[in-house]
Amino acid sequence: EVQLVESGGGLVQPGRSLKLSCVASGFTFSNYGMNWIRQAPGKGLEWVAYISSGSSYIYYAETVKGRFTISRDNAKNTLYLQMTSLRSEDTALYYCATYFFDYWGQGVMVTVSS
Amino acid sequence: DVVLTQTPPTLLATIGQSVSISCRSSQSLLHSNGNTYLNWLLQRTGQSPQPLIYLVSKLESGVPNRFSGSGSGTDFTLKISGVEAEDLGVYYCMQFTHYPRTFGGGTKLELK
């Protein structure tokens, strides 16, 4: 059974940093590209970033480019999202999902507030 | 960026009624490899999005066949043939032919 489990969220002040993790199981993680998607409270879905299986290809939404960094450790079956210079508008539930968006985690909440 | 416009934003239905949701794209979603990467997702209240349909019309494993998808290019439709109570929630179309990946604004299916 495929499982994606996010962690690392919490309450953080504007301008500070936070690093999210997504641990994958039930499939060969190193063979698949991965995505981060977020959902602000009461809003729709927004794609955040993508990383290819071997980390050669990385893409970001313009809203996070230069502030967020996606990475992965295939030996640990783990996807990461390093978030810096956080803003109130980054407050959202953050999901990791597979390349084809066929599997999603349960999400982790990030709240940016003073 | 590709803009996906979903209509209607809200859909009121009775159990057993058939309904359709439209998703129109600002650009063709036909990839150079011949695939059209248009998915439909359902998000029930308090849950993660659940994939329903991929590549326009293919049902994800375990999804009831009352769900069907159709369309091509820029115009796509999700149909539910006989709404059941478990179908209530917000439906999203999404595309991953182009970067950035984008989602429609959502269609909330409620009971009339």
Tab-separated table of C-alpha atoms in Angstrom:
chain	number	residue	atom	x	y	z
A	1	GLU	CA	0.000	0.000	0.000
A	2	VAL	CA	1.334	3.385	-1.019
A	3	GLN	CA	1.703	5.817	1.858
A	4	LEU	CA	2.926	9.398	1.959
A	5	VAL	CA	3.321	10.924	5.410
A	6	GLU	CA	4.136	14.601	5.788
A	7	SER	CA	5.608	16.191	8.892
A	8	GLY	CA	7.423	19.303	10.061
A	9	GLY	CA	4.603	21.824	10.023
A	10	GLY	CA	3.692	24.269	12.749
A	11	LEU	CA	3.367	27.906	13.725
A	12	VAL	CA	6.199	30.151	12.558
A	13	GLN	CA	6.764	33.895	12.539
A	14	PRO	CA	6.926	35.856	9.282
A	15	GLY	CA	10.410	35.875	7.819
A	16	ARG	CA	11.425	32.632	9.522
A	17	SER	CA	12.095	29.209	8.025
A	18	LEU	CA	10.575	25.748	8.214
A	19	LYS	CA	11.397	22.406	6.605
A	20	LEU	CA	8.728	19.895	5.664
A	21	SER	CA	9.315	16.183	5.121
A	22	CYS	CA	7.308	13.542	3.283
A	23	VAL	CA	8.194	9.906	3.914
A	24	ALA	CA	7.112	7.516	1.181
A	25	SER	CA	6.463	3.780	1.376
A	26	GLY	CA	4.787	1.081	-0.671
A	27	PHE	CA	6.456	1.955	-3.981
A	28	THR	CA	9.942	2.470	-5.413
A	29	PHE	CA	10.359	6.106	-4.406
A	30	SER	CA	13.585	6.580	-6.360
A	31	ASN	CA	11.774	5.875	-9.649
A	32	TYR	CA	9.226	8.687	-9.408
A	33	GLY	CA	9.120	12.439	-9.544
A	34	MET	CA	7.303	14.105	-6.652
A	35	ASN	CA	5.255	17.227	-6.056
A	36	TRP	CA	4.326	19.589	-3.254
A	37	ILE	CA	0.876	21.165	-3.384
A	38	ARG	CA	-0.715	23.506	-0.868
A	39	GLN	CA	-4.194	24.593	0.118
A	40	ALA	CA	-4.821	27.814	2.046
A	41	PRO	CA	-7.674	27.627	4.566
A	42	GLY	CA	-10.992	27.527	2.729
A	43	LYS	CA	-9.302	27.882	-0.661
A	44	GLY	CA	-8.444	25.698	-3.634
A	45	LEU	CA	-5.336	23.734	-4.516
A	46	GLU	CA	-2.075	25.376	-5.586
A	47	TRP	CA	0.876	23.469	-6.998
A	48	VAL	CA	4.128	24.499	-5.302
A	49	ALA	CA	7.065	22.501	-6.658
A	50	TYR	CA	8.231	19.387	-8.499
A	51	ILE	CA	11.411	17.330	-8.379
A	52	SER	CA	12.317	14.526	-10.768
A	53	SER	CA	13.328	11.075	-9.586
A	54	GLY	CA	17.036	11.809	-9.691
A	55	SER	CA	16.726	15.488	-8.733
A	56	SER	CA	17.871	16.609	-12.188
A	57	TYR	CA	14.710	18.562	-12.944
A	58	ILE	CA	13.165	20.975	-10.456
A	59	TYR	CA	10.331	23.438	-11.021
A	60	TYR	CA	8.633	25.971	-8.755
A	61	ALA	CA	5.542	28.099	-8.722
A	62	GLU	CA	6.384	31.766	-9.161
A	63	THR	CA	4.862	32.506	-5.749
A	64	VAL	CA	7.595	30.507	-3.981
A	65	LYS	CA	10.540	30.685	-6.372
A	66	GLY	CA	13.659	31.921	-4.619
A	67	ARG	CA	12.223	31.220	-1.154
A	68	PHE	CA	11.385	27.485	-1.212
A	69	THR	CA	13.706	24.603	-2.084
A	70	ILE	CA	12.496	21.118	-2.944
A	71	SER	CA	14.871	18.206	-2.454
A	72	ARG	CA	14.849	14.475	-1.865
A	73	ASP	CA	16.880	11.689	-0.313
A	74	ASN	CA	16.172	8.486	-2.217
A	75	ALA	CA	18.104	6.403	0.320
A	76	LYS	CA	15.661	7.564	2.985
A	77	ASN	CA	12.558	7.551	0.749
A	78	THR	CA	11.991	11.136	1.801
A	79	LEU	CA	10.942	14.312	0.019
A	80	TYR	CA	11.640	17.728	1.537
A	81	LEU	CA	10.468	21.300	1.213
A	82	GLN	CA	12.720	23.928	2.763
A	83	MET	CA	10.730	27.120	3.200
A	84	THR	CA	12.466	30.405	3.975
A	85	SER	CA	11.339	34.048	4.249
A	86	LEU	CA	7.876	32.812	5.107
A	87	ARG	CA	4.915	35.134	4.621
A	88	SER	CA	1.384	35.100	5.961
A	89	GLU	CA	0.170	34.062	2.511
A	90	ASP	CA	2.186	30.834	2.818
A	91	THR	CA	-0.231	29.692	5.523
A	92	ALA	CA	-1.709	26.476	4.153
A	93	LEU	CA	-2.051	22.732	4.377
A	94	TYR	CA	0.881	21.297	2.455
A	95	TYR	CA	0.513	17.975	0.628
A	96	CYS	CA	3.101	15.829	-1.080
A	97	ALA	CA	1.943	13.814	-4.077
A	98	THR	CA	3.415	11.507	-6.671
A	99	TYR	CA	4.313	12.616	-10.211
A	100	PHE	CA	0.966	11.567	-11.641
A	101	PHE	CA	-0.925	12.992	-8.638
A	102	ASP	CA	-2.331	9.501	-8.078
A	103	TYR	CA	-1.247	9.351	-4.437
A	104	TRP	CA	-1.450	12.167	-1.868
A	105	GLY	CA	-0.390	12.454	1.726
A	106	GLN	CA	-2.695	13.573	4.517
A	107	GLY	CA	-1.146	17.028	4.579
A	108	VAL	CA	0.736	19.084	7.162
A	109	MET	CA	-0.367	22.516	8.364
A	110	VAL	CA	1.928	25.517	8.181
A	111	THR	CA	0.773	28.716	9.886
A	112	VAL	CA	2.780	31.900	9.422
A	113	SER	CA	1.808	34.475	12.007
A	114	SER	CA	3.358	36.770	14.560
B	1	ASP	CA	0.153	29.860	-17.059
B	2	VAL	CA	-2.668	27.502	-18.019
B	3	VAL	CA	-5.950	28.652	-16.496
B	4	LEU	CA	-8.555	25.964	-15.840
B	5	THR	CA	-12.092	27.302	-15.540
B	6	GLN	CA	-14.559	24.991	-13.845
B	7	THR	CA	-18.316	25.387	-14.069
B	8	PRO	CA	-20.541	25.458	-12.202
B	9	PRO	CA	-18.862	26.507	-8.946
B	10	THR	CA	-21.680	24.864	-6.994
B	11	LEU	CA	-23.862	21.960	-8.027
B	12	LEU	CA	-27.039	20.972	-6.182
B	13	ALA	CA	-28.178	17.420	-6.839
B	14	THR	CA	-30.538	14.790	-5.513
B	15	ILE	CA	-29.465	11.219	-4.905
B	16	GLY	CA	-29.660	9.336	-8.172
B	17	GLN	CA	-29.465	12.431	-10.344
B	18	SER	CA	-26.851	12.590	-13.105
B	19	VAL	CA	-24.644	15.672	-13.151
B	20	SER	CA	-21.786	17.099	-15.208
B	21	ILE	CA	-18.902	19.435	-14.433
B	22	SER	CA	-17.082	21.369	-17.127
B	23	CYS	CA	-13.380	22.210	-17.134
B	24	ARG	CA	-12.127	24.555	-19.841
B	25	SER	CA	-8.426	25.234	-20.360
B	26	SER	CA	-6.822	28.422	-21.668
B	27	GLN	CA	-4.405	26.267	-23.708
B	28	SER	CA	-4.471	22.853	-25.280
B	29	LEU	CA	-3.527	20.126	-22.810
B	30	LEU	CA	-2.292	17.786	-25.532
B	31	HIS	CA	1.327	16.957	-24.717
B	32	SER	CA	3.923	16.502	-27.451
B	33	ASN	CA	4.016	12.799	-26.501
B	34	GLY	CA	0.361	12.419	-27.477
B	35	ASN	CA	-1.034	12.215	-23.939
B	36	THR	CA	-3.436	14.719	-22.420
B	37	TYR	CA	-2.601	15.096	-18.743
B	38	LEU	CA	-5.963	16.145	-17.363
B	39	ASN	CA	-7.047	14.620	-14.039
B	40	TRP	CA	-10.140	14.898	-11.897
B	41	LEU	CA	-9.957	14.820	-8.095
B	42	LEU	CA	-12.557	14.726	-5.318
B	43	GLN	CA	-11.892	16.324	-1.962
B	44	ARG	CA	-14.348	15.362	0.741
B	45	THR	CA	-14.588	17.633	3.749
B	46	GLY	CA	-11.529	17.322	5.950
B	47	GLN	CA	-9.790	14.851	3.639
B	48	SER	CA	-6.950	14.876	1.149
B	49	PRO	CA	-7.827	15.061	-2.528
B	50	GLN	CA	-8.697	11.649	-3.953
B	51	PRO	CA	-7.850	10.962	-7.598
B	52	LEU	CA	-10.829	9.860	-9.680
B	53	ILE	CA	-9.812	10.077	-13.321
B	54	TYR	CA	-6.493	10.425	-15.144
B	55	LEU	CA	-5.583	11.028	-18.782
B	56	VAL	CA	-9.027	12.608	-19.355
B	57	SER	CA	-11.088	9.437	-19.176
B	58	LYS	CA	-9.308	6.605	-17.336
B	59	LEU	CA	-10.760	5.595	-13.973
B	60	GLU	CA	-8.389	5.229	-11.040
B	61	SER	CA	-8.458	1.835	-9.386
B	62	GLY	CA	-11.427	1.440	-7.086
B	63	VAL	CA	-13.400	4.378	-8.477
B	64	PRO	CA	-17.024	3.454	-9.269
B	65	ASN	CA	-17.950	3.390	-12.938
B	66	ARG	CA	-20.719	5.942	-12.396
B	67	PHE	CA	-17.849	8.421	-12.847
B	68	SER	CA	-16.729	9.148	-16.388
B	69	GLY	CA	-14.504	11.689	-18.033
B	70	SER	CA	-14.414	12.980	-21.574
B	71	GLY	CA	-13.032	15.737	-23.718
B	72	SER	CA	-9.958	16.777	-25.623
B	73	GLY	CA	-7.750	19.778	-26.267
B	74	THR	CA	-9.208	22.514	-24.105
B	75	ASP	CA	-12.658	21.248	-23.181
B	76	PHE	CA	-13.274	18.511	-20.619
B	77	THR	CA	-16.215	17.088	-18.695
B	78	LEU	CA	-16.702	14.938	-15.618
B	79	LYS	CA	-20.026	13.137	-15.424
B	80	ILE	CA	-21.541	11.339	-12.460
B	81	SER	CA	-24.316	8.989	-13.568
B	82	GLY	CA	-26.431	8.701	-10.467
B	83	VAL	CA	-25.073	10.742	-7.557
B	84	GLU	CA	-24.629	8.897	-4.275
B	85	ALA	CA	-24.198	10.448	-0.832
B	86	GLU	CA	-20.501	9.534	-0.746
B	87	ASP	CA	-19.919	11.666	-3.869
B	88	LEU	CA	-20.458	14.942	-2.028
B	89	GLY	CA	-17.476	17.264	-1.797
B	90	VAL	CA	-15.385	19.520	-4.013
B	91	TYR	CA	-14.286	18.356	-7.444
B	92	TYR	CA	-11.126	19.724	-9.047
B	93	CYS	CA	-9.748	19.328	-12.522
B	94	MET	CA	-6.004	19.698	-12.854
B	95	GLN	CA	-3.429	19.616	-15.625
B	96	PHE	CA	0.165	18.467	-15.706
B	97	THR	CA	0.902	18.869	-19.372
B	98	HIS	CA	2.459	22.277	-18.727
B	99	TYR	CA	4.451	23.947	-15.983
B	100	PRO	CA	3.321	25.336	-13.669
B	101	ARG	CA	0.828	22.591	-12.906
B	102	THR	CA	-2.559	24.177	-12.329
B	103	PHE	CA	-5.915	23.350	-10.790
B	104	GLY	CA	-9.426	24.481	-11.547
B	105	GLY	CA	-11.221	26.557	-8.951
B	106	GLY	CA	-13.338	23.627	-7.826
B	107	THR	CA	-16.994	22.604	-8.031
B	108	LYS	CA	-18.803	21.920	-4.783
B	109	LEU	CA	-21.367	19.133	-5.078
B	110	GLU	CA	-24.109	19.417	-2.467
B	111	LEU	CA	-27.418	17.725	-1.820
B	112	LYS	CA	-30.515	19.591	-2.918
